Amino acid sequence: MTAYTRTSRAADALREIRITPDFLPHADGSVLIECGNTKVICTASIDENVPPFLRGKGQGWVTAEYGMLPASTASRMRREAAAGKQSGRTQEIQRLIGRSLRAVVDLESLGERQILIDCDVIQADGGTRTASITGAFVALQMAVDKLLAADMLLHNPVREAVAAVSAGVVGGVPLLDLDYPEDSGCESDVNMVMTASGKIIEIQGTAEGAPFSMEELGELVRLGQKGVAELVQHQQQALASAAAASEQ
Amino acid sequence: MTAYTRTSRAADALREIRITPDFLPHADGSVLIECGNTKVICTASIDENVPPFLRGKGQGWVTAEYGMLPASTASRMRREAAAGKQSGRTQEIQRLIGRSLRAVVDLESLGERQILIDCDVIQADGGTRTASITGAFVALQMAVDKLLAADMLLHNPVREAVAAVSAGVVGGVPLLDLDYPEDSGCESDVNMVMTASGKIIEIQGTAEGAPFSMEELGELVRLGQKGVAELVQHQQQALASAAAASEQ
Amino acid sequence: MTAYTRTSRAADALREIRITPDFLPHADGSVLIECGNTKVICTASIDENVPPFLRGKGQGWVTAEYGMLPASTASRMRREAAAGKQSGRTQEIQRLIGRSLRAVVDLESLGERQILIDCDVIQADGGTRTASITGAFVALQMAVDKLLAADMLLHNPVREAVAAVSAGVVGGVPLLDLDYPEDSGCESDVNMVMTASGKIIEIQGTAEGAPFSMEELGELVRLGQKGVAELVQHQQQALASAAAASEQ
Amino acid sequence: MTAYTRTSRAADALREIRITPDFLPHADGSVLIECGNTKVICTASIDENVPPFLRGKGQGWVTAEYGMLPASTASRMRREAAAGKQSGRTQEIQRLIGRSLRAVVDLESLGERQILIDCDVIQADGGTRTASITGAFVALQMAVDKLLAADMLLHNPVREAVAAVSAGVVGGVPLLDLDYPEDSGCESDVNMVMTASGKIIEIQGTAEGAPFSMEELGELVRLGQKGVAELVQHQQQALASAAAASEQ
Amino acid sequence: MTAYTRTSRAADALREIRITPDFLPHADGSVLIECGNTKVICTASIDENVPPFLRGKGQGWVTAEYGMLPASTASRMRREAAAGKQSGRTQEIQRLIGRSLRAVVDLESLGERQILIDCDVIQADGGTRTASITGAFVALQMAVDKLLAADMLLHNPVREAVAAVSAGVVGGVPLLDLDYPEDSGCESDVNMVMTASGKIIEIQGTAEGAPFSMEELGELVRLGQKGVAELVQHQQQALASAAAASEQ
Amino acid sequence: MTAYTRTSRAADALREIRITPDFLPHADGSVLIECGNTKVICTASIDENVPPFLRGKGQGWVTAEYGMLPASTASRMRREAAAGKQSGRTQEIQRLIGRSLRAVVDLESLGERQILIDCDVIQADGGTRTASITGAFVALQMAVDKLLAADMLLHNPVREAVAAVSAGVVGGVPLLDLDYPEDSGCESDVNMVMTASGKIIEIQGTAEGAPFSMEELGELVRLGQKGVAELVQHQQQALASAAAASEQ
């Protein structure tokens, strides 16, 4: 293992972030989120029914599905619809997205309705699950804003923003927001889902190369907090621009 | 049934067509094709293996898969990967795309390799299967050009361009290139896949409302020929612009 | 490509047609249809429920399923039930059969009930989808006649007969009703579903070998019209014989 | 439970048996077997490959698949290919057919090839599994005779004939060869697969109503032996007639 | 075939039987049954709903599922949940277990509730299906006793005990309760499900090597009756010990 | 939320741990691990083949499957084999087990063979995934010891022990090793997979109730380190006892 020097940006810098709201106008909320070369379409669709296990319980639900276009990766992936099932990885990621969003939504205030999130990766260069969460929050908030504007909701059930980012140790150096080559070669990798106020909703750390210490974990979490704070600002700008557009 | 007057464009006019090449750079060929509000990502991926039934036969293969993002339609569709199978409609369309492209490719000249086409609809407003074929041809030709440039092919195995369009009778009026509201209300609907030289590769006509006569069929085919001729020009421009970009 | 001369019958002749009504007495309507060596059992089963998407809409439904016995083809096919799914071809054909029959039935007059068509090929020699449609219409009409006889329907909801046939160009010669060897070697192939009055319900043309012109299409459609007119006569005879048998 | 008197035939009589050889000429062996109103198409297809677990073991294999047309039963059954899987009952039956046939074939003499049996019920009135076995044996022997005639086999690997029949107690009376109404109302039901020499290959007895004694079992087995002896004669006649036809 | 002498126990002796009640306390009834080295966990779970086909019919239901741990067999088996379906053998066995238990339960007295039996083999050494039935009866009776103790049932709906055992001919010698090596080498094999009163509920005999006669069948059934009588005593002891424990 | 006081054991105490080696003698390594009322059978099976993606790469593989008996939980779970697929949760857990074990194995030293781990929960009371990892390591080491004893491996490819435990905040109190009632009511929950030397292999923290801070995460990790150190001692004792048994 040789020491790694990231040349394109600082060790604690995010890739270039771009969030384009209203990317798919058929959905109730939608964005294209680009984190460097990772590009994900995130949409939110309001369904005035809840899943069977919640009927009559006086609360709503938020759930998510995740997919990748076959040509989103460097070598073409098999299409899951053709294979006839979603991979374990896909299911893991979509469960994570749903859990992360539900953690910031007051499901009782949402009322007996469901918001379905779809995250479809059109280009993958590392960090698709964290980009999905960051983008999905914006789509979710746009759908909620639509319900508020239509007086179908009286209060915003979203407690605070949530965003996600990775950090990892590559060649002995802790780095924020790994791209695919960095992620493939890292010693350890932590995905963090955090709130705007800097608290942890979900943390998943894996020793890809060598087991890591509590100190290393601490350092990666601090990088993550810095990254999430910046992502939350991008989210707010996208929501402000979406609100401005819808008022016209 | 009341007579229908199309106000946005002439009865024999295509919707606005835009073909953006190199939309997904991981693929060997790719475009975003927009036909009005219908938007499809088409990619071509070269695989240096052929499917089992062709091994050792000295010829290549072209095949296609088709999908729609759940939020591409006005009310969200179920995700086929989650449902665990592709619908009959999806299979019908992807078989049509594959057949249409193979009809203009000399599979022996292609050599023992396969070109896999993916057509993923990100926004649907009628005519997704015809837009897929028109876009897929460009992606296919780009992948072939890459093989030619790399001296992996000595001759272009593509005999001529292929494009597709619909025409239908709405409110008694024959119209070219139906959008979704027109398609939903039409009496009859013909999808045509044709060559640059105006010959028919595939024609599929359906009486949605009332059976139609041979004369009506003839009129719709003439509209289709006009539309395909224009689409082929859009394809050539996109290919020229892709070639210019790759030479830089 | 050498010119082809059909020796067994005229270029514009159907194969020998035999329609045996009441072939499977458990069904509400049934026939064995034989078109040369192609043999299909077609049945119609009345179900006094409609599918979920039509409940309470005040209309009925007609739908179809298609299958082939594994030993119906020259080399044994895999059994779809064992494979765990229906092929794309099977789904395409059963969707076509259902659409073709619905085009001649007034679904509101049918009332909130469903007629389920099953077409099972026991021997295949080309043209199984068109034979299925021709035979299925007879089974459907028999089931409707049973509802009329039982006063469960007051008016016949069937507007007119529907039948189907193929035509294609083989060795440069346009031929009606291709058998399997002709179908395998043809340049182009058109399946036509038409009404007793000679109008088109569904037309599907494919360039198997070379793209074809509008003129060739016209010639094949004229052959199809001749064939369908004869098939409708066979249907009427079978229905008359079934009616005579049920009155005894 | 009231005593039952069978009026149509004697308590120890088979239903009317008809075995039509060469029913599906594409197969290597085929019959239509009719046992009263139960009708099954049985075919045998030779495959010059063995399944993977037998490759290079110097022996052959015989296996079977079973299916029912949806309209074969009094109320339409769901099509297994559409349901996406074979029922437990179907799998049980096809495993039984395969086991029964393998019991009379010397698999080493068969050589490294496989004979695939298909039993497709076109009309069901009780006893479809036993009719399938009885008919399948004839189809199997026809396929073997074809291999012998082509000098692909030097010796007949079939040791003796096998046939199957049911017997059961209905209203206290032991009866041979139950039809569907008898089978539905019986107290106990035994399916027997036996050789031409009267030995047991497979016996499956079930107390549908009340547990039964060893004496009752003995009585049912004796009925079964009588039935199988008669069925073997029908098989021999069918084989003789098939042989005569193939010599012409 | 050489004559076989069983050295570990008499030809008409069962393997060592141990039935441990309350093995999985979450279930309403449970045992670990050990028949020599074959070990099966059998549980009964009460469900106060009946399956759809019995709703409102005023009767209950008993059904069973069967599985094997992948490492229960000498060489690891594929996990059925990972394979995505239960094998034909599994389905056959679980249908047999359910049928056997229903034969001794008065389903009307059980009321509109269902008892779900699970039989999970943790170690396999022959006779897993018969051990499952013998153990499942004890679990079922424990669940029923719980309903009786809670006054949810007024009368015991179980008519009498049921147990199961195999017998087979190995090297010409009839043996009771075959272990795996004996079962693999036997000429014929009969599984018997019988009541405490010695009557037959289900009998399944298979000629693994050579067809067998009615006399051999009789001898095997007599061995089975002896075995079942002993198994019923083990069941009664386990139930007595479970009752004693629950009274404390 | 009221403060919670754990009465049965100290806040930083594990539940009672019992590891019984050689529980399923058919496997190459096996244990029953009991953590309080959570009981898991863990087995390791050696396969002298590697999965296709590793063929010829000169390295081995360790992979895992996880399942729960339907009656392992307080209310019966659906059997995954009957449902036809493994849930997302199951796939997540078995991927975690496999990753955790591979992190301590030098796959090149293992040689071109695979060790398949099966973790089957027979009783569930919280912490089934962590118990599975802790038990699976013992089974894996037993299988490796068997390879070493047979001279099929020259060096131990296992770098160090790995074990796993959960910790969480319940009613404001950080607790080690949550049982099911604690896990259901906790505010946050961290699963930790660590090495004998106290380093982190995998950490998964989820805010079930409220987002948590870096300080809380640190406290939970310290509890986890204490728990894992004790678990590693239990593993060593079990391995010592297994080694003693195999030497006899």
PDB file of N, CA and C in Angstrom, chain E residues 73-104:
ATOM      1  N   THR E  73     -27.530 -32.802   5.798  1.00  0.00           N
ATOM      2  CA  THR E  73     -27.188 -34.004   5.028  1.00  0.00           C
ATOM      3  C   THR E  73     -25.676 -34.180   4.929  1.00  0.00           C
ATOM      4  N   ALA E  74     -25.282 -35.366   4.559  1.00  0.00           N
ATOM      5  CA  ALA E  74     -23.853 -35.695   4.550  1.00  0.00           C
ATOM      6  C   ALA E  74     -23.078 -34.744   3.649  1.00  0.00           C
ATOM      7  N   SER E  75     -23.584 -34.472   2.450  1.00  0.00           N
ATOM      8  CA  SER E  75     -22.965 -33.381   1.684  1.00  0.00           C
ATOM      9  C   SER E  75     -23.997 -32.266   1.615  1.00  0.00           C
ATOM     10  N   ARG E  76     -23.547 -31.039   1.827  1.00  0.00           N
ATOM     11  CA  ARG E  76     -24.451 -29.891   1.992  1.00  0.00           C
ATOM     12  C   ARG E  76     -25.438 -29.771   0.836  1.00  0.00           C
ATOM     13  N   MET E  77     -26.714 -29.585   1.168  1.00  0.00           N
ATOM     14  CA  MET E  77     -27.767 -29.362   0.189  1.00  0.00           C
ATOM     15  C   MET E  77     -27.896 -27.872  -0.107  1.00  0.00           C
ATOM     16  N   ARG E  78     -28.426 -27.552  -1.262  1.00  0.00           N
ATOM     17  CA  ARG E  78     -28.718 -26.150  -1.564  1.00  0.00           C
ATOM     18  C   ARG E  78     -29.887 -25.678  -0.699  1.00  0.00           C
ATOM     19  N   ARG E  79     -29.794 -24.447  -0.191  1.00  0.00           N
ATOM     20  CA  ARG E  79     -30.862 -23.862   0.620  1.00  0.00           C
ATOM     21  C   ARG E  79     -32.034 -23.498  -0.298  1.00  0.00           C
ATOM     22  N   GLU E  80     -33.208 -24.001  -0.006  1.00  0.00           N
ATOM     23  CA  GLU E  80     -34.346 -23.772  -0.897  1.00  0.00           C
ATOM     24  C   GLU E  80     -34.743 -22.294  -0.956  1.00  0.00           C
ATOM     25  N   ALA E  81     -34.591 -21.575   0.155  1.00  0.00           N
ATOM     26  CA  ALA E  81     -34.938 -20.139   0.129  1.00  0.00           C
ATOM     27  C   ALA E  81     -34.030 -19.393  -0.828  1.00  0.00           C
ATOM     28  N   ALA E  82     -32.766 -19.807  -0.924  1.00  0.00           N
ATOM     29  CA  ALA E  82     -31.827 -19.158  -1.836  1.00  0.00           C
ATOM     30  C   ALA E  82     -32.108 -19.583  -3.266  1.00  0.00           C
ATOM     31  N   ALA E  83     -32.497 -20.830  -3.459  1.00  0.00           N
ATOM     32  CA  ALA E  83     -32.817 -21.328  -4.798  1.00  0.00           C
ATOM     33  C   ALA E  83     -34.098 -20.688  -5.323  1.00  0.00           C
ATOM     34  N   GLY E  84     -34.932 -20.184  -4.401  1.00  0.00           N
ATOM     35  CA  GLY E  84     -36.139 -19.482  -4.839  1.00  0.00           C
ATOM     36  C   GLY E  84     -37.338 -20.382  -5.008  1.00  0.00           C
ATOM     37  N   LYS E  85     -37.182 -21.666  -4.688  1.00  0.00           N
ATOM     38  CA  LYS E  85     -38.372 -22.512  -4.704  1.00  0.00           C
ATOM     39  C   LYS E  85     -38.132 -23.803  -3.954  1.00  0.00           C
ATOM     40  N   GLN E  86     -39.230 -24.380  -3.510  1.00  0.00           N
ATOM     41  CA  GLN E  86     -39.183 -25.668  -2.836  1.00  0.00           C
ATOM     42  C   GLN E  86     -39.149 -26.758  -3.894  1.00  0.00           C
ATOM     43  N   SER E  87     -38.342 -27.782  -3.645  1.00  0.00           N
ATOM     44  CA  SER E  87     -38.243 -28.870  -4.611  1.00  0.00           C
ATOM     45  C   SER E  87     -39.542 -29.664  -4.646  1.00  0.00           C
ATOM     46  N   GLY E  88     -39.689 -30.466  -5.702  1.00  0.00           N
ATOM     47  CA  GLY E  88     -40.832 -31.368  -5.779  1.00  0.00           C
ATOM     48  C   GLY E  88     -40.881 -32.303  -4.581  1.00  0.00           C
ATOM     49  N   ARG E  89     -39.727 -32.808  -4.171  1.00  0.00           N
ATOM     50  CA  ARG E  89     -39.671 -33.703  -3.004  1.00  0.00           C
ATOM     51  C   ARG E  89     -40.200 -33.007  -1.757  1.00  0.00           C
ATOM     52  N   THR E  90     -39.758 -31.776  -1.510  1.00  0.00           N
ATOM     53  CA  THR E  90     -40.234 -31.028  -0.342  1.00  0.00           C
ATOM     54  C   THR E  90     -41.748 -30.864  -0.381  1.00  0.00           C
ATOM     55  N   GLN E  91     -42.261 -30.514  -1.533  1.00  0.00           N
ATOM     56  CA  GLN E  91     -43.704 -30.296  -1.621  1.00  0.00           C
ATOM     57  C   GLN E  91     -44.469 -31.587  -1.398  1.00  0.00           C
ATOM     58  N   GLU E  92     -43.943 -32.672  -1.949  1.00  0.00           N
ATOM     59  CA  GLU E  92     -44.568 -33.974  -1.759  1.00  0.00           C
ATOM     60  C   GLU E  92     -44.651 -34.295  -0.266  1.00  0.00           C
ATOM     61  N   ILE E  93     -43.545 -34.069   0.439  1.00  0.00           N
ATOM     62  CA  ILE E  93     -43.495 -34.434   1.854  1.00  0.00           C
ATOM     63  C   ILE E  93     -44.416 -33.550   2.678  1.00  0.00           C
ATOM     64  N   GLN E  94     -44.420 -32.260   2.423  1.00  0.00           N
ATOM     65  CA  GLN E  94     -45.260 -31.414   3.268  1.00  0.00           C
ATOM     66  C   GLN E  94     -46.744 -31.628   2.989  1.00  0.00           C
ATOM     67  N   ARG E  95     -47.090 -31.988   1.769  1.00  0.00           N
ATOM     68  CA  ARG E  95     -48.479 -32.352   1.483  1.00  0.00           C
ATOM     69  C   ARG E  95     -48.864 -33.628   2.245  1.00  0.00           C
ATOM     70  N   LEU E  96     -47.925 -34.587   2.285  1.00  0.00           N
ATOM     71  CA  LEU E  96     -48.175 -35.845   3.001  1.00  0.00           C
ATOM     72  C   LEU E  96     -48.371 -35.602   4.505  1.00  0.00           C
ATOM     73  N   ILE E  97     -47.540 -34.755   5.093  1.00  0.00           N
ATOM     74  CA  ILE E  97     -47.666 -34.482   6.528  1.00  0.00           C
ATOM     75  C   ILE E  97     -49.031 -33.855   6.823  1.00  0.00           C
ATOM     76  N   GLY E  98     -49.395 -32.867   6.021  1.00  0.00           N
ATOM     77  CA  GLY E  98     -50.677 -32.190   6.251  1.00  0.00           C
ATOM     78  C   GLY E  98     -51.851 -33.156   6.124  1.00  0.00           C
ATOM     79  N   ARG E  99     -51.840 -33.968   5.062  1.00  0.00           N
ATOM     80  CA  ARG E  99     -52.922 -34.931   4.831  1.00  0.00           C
ATOM     81  C   ARG E  99     -53.022 -35.909   5.985  1.00  0.00           C
ATOM     82  N   SER E 100     -51.864 -36.370   6.466  1.00  0.00           N
ATOM     83  CA  SER E 100     -51.847 -37.380   7.525  1.00  0.00           C
ATOM     84  C   SER E 100     -52.455 -36.840   8.817  1.00  0.00           C
ATOM     85  N   LEU E 101     -52.143 -35.594   9.136  1.00  0.00           N
ATOM     86  CA  LEU E 101     -52.678 -35.031  10.373  1.00  0.00           C
ATOM     87  C   LEU E 101     -54.166 -34.718  10.233  1.00  0.00           C
ATOM     88  N   ARG E 102     -54.556 -34.180   9.083  1.00  0.00           N
ATOM     89  CA  ARG E 102     -55.982 -33.873   8.903  1.00  0.00           C
ATOM     90  C   ARG E 102     -56.837 -35.129   9.028  1.00  0.00           C
ATOM     91  N   ALA E 103     -56.249 -36.287   8.687  1.00  0.00           N
ATOM     92  CA  ALA E 103     -57.034 -37.528   8.717  1.00  0.00           C
ATOM     93  C   ALA E 103     -57.461 -37.910  10.124  1.00  0.00           C
ATOM     94  N   VAL E 104     -56.812 -37.382  11.156  1.00  0.00           N
ATOM     95  CA  VAL E 104     -57.206 -37.735  12.529  1.00  0.00           C
ATOM     96  C   VAL E 104     -57.831 -36.561  13.285  1.00  0.00           C
TER      97      VAL E 104
END
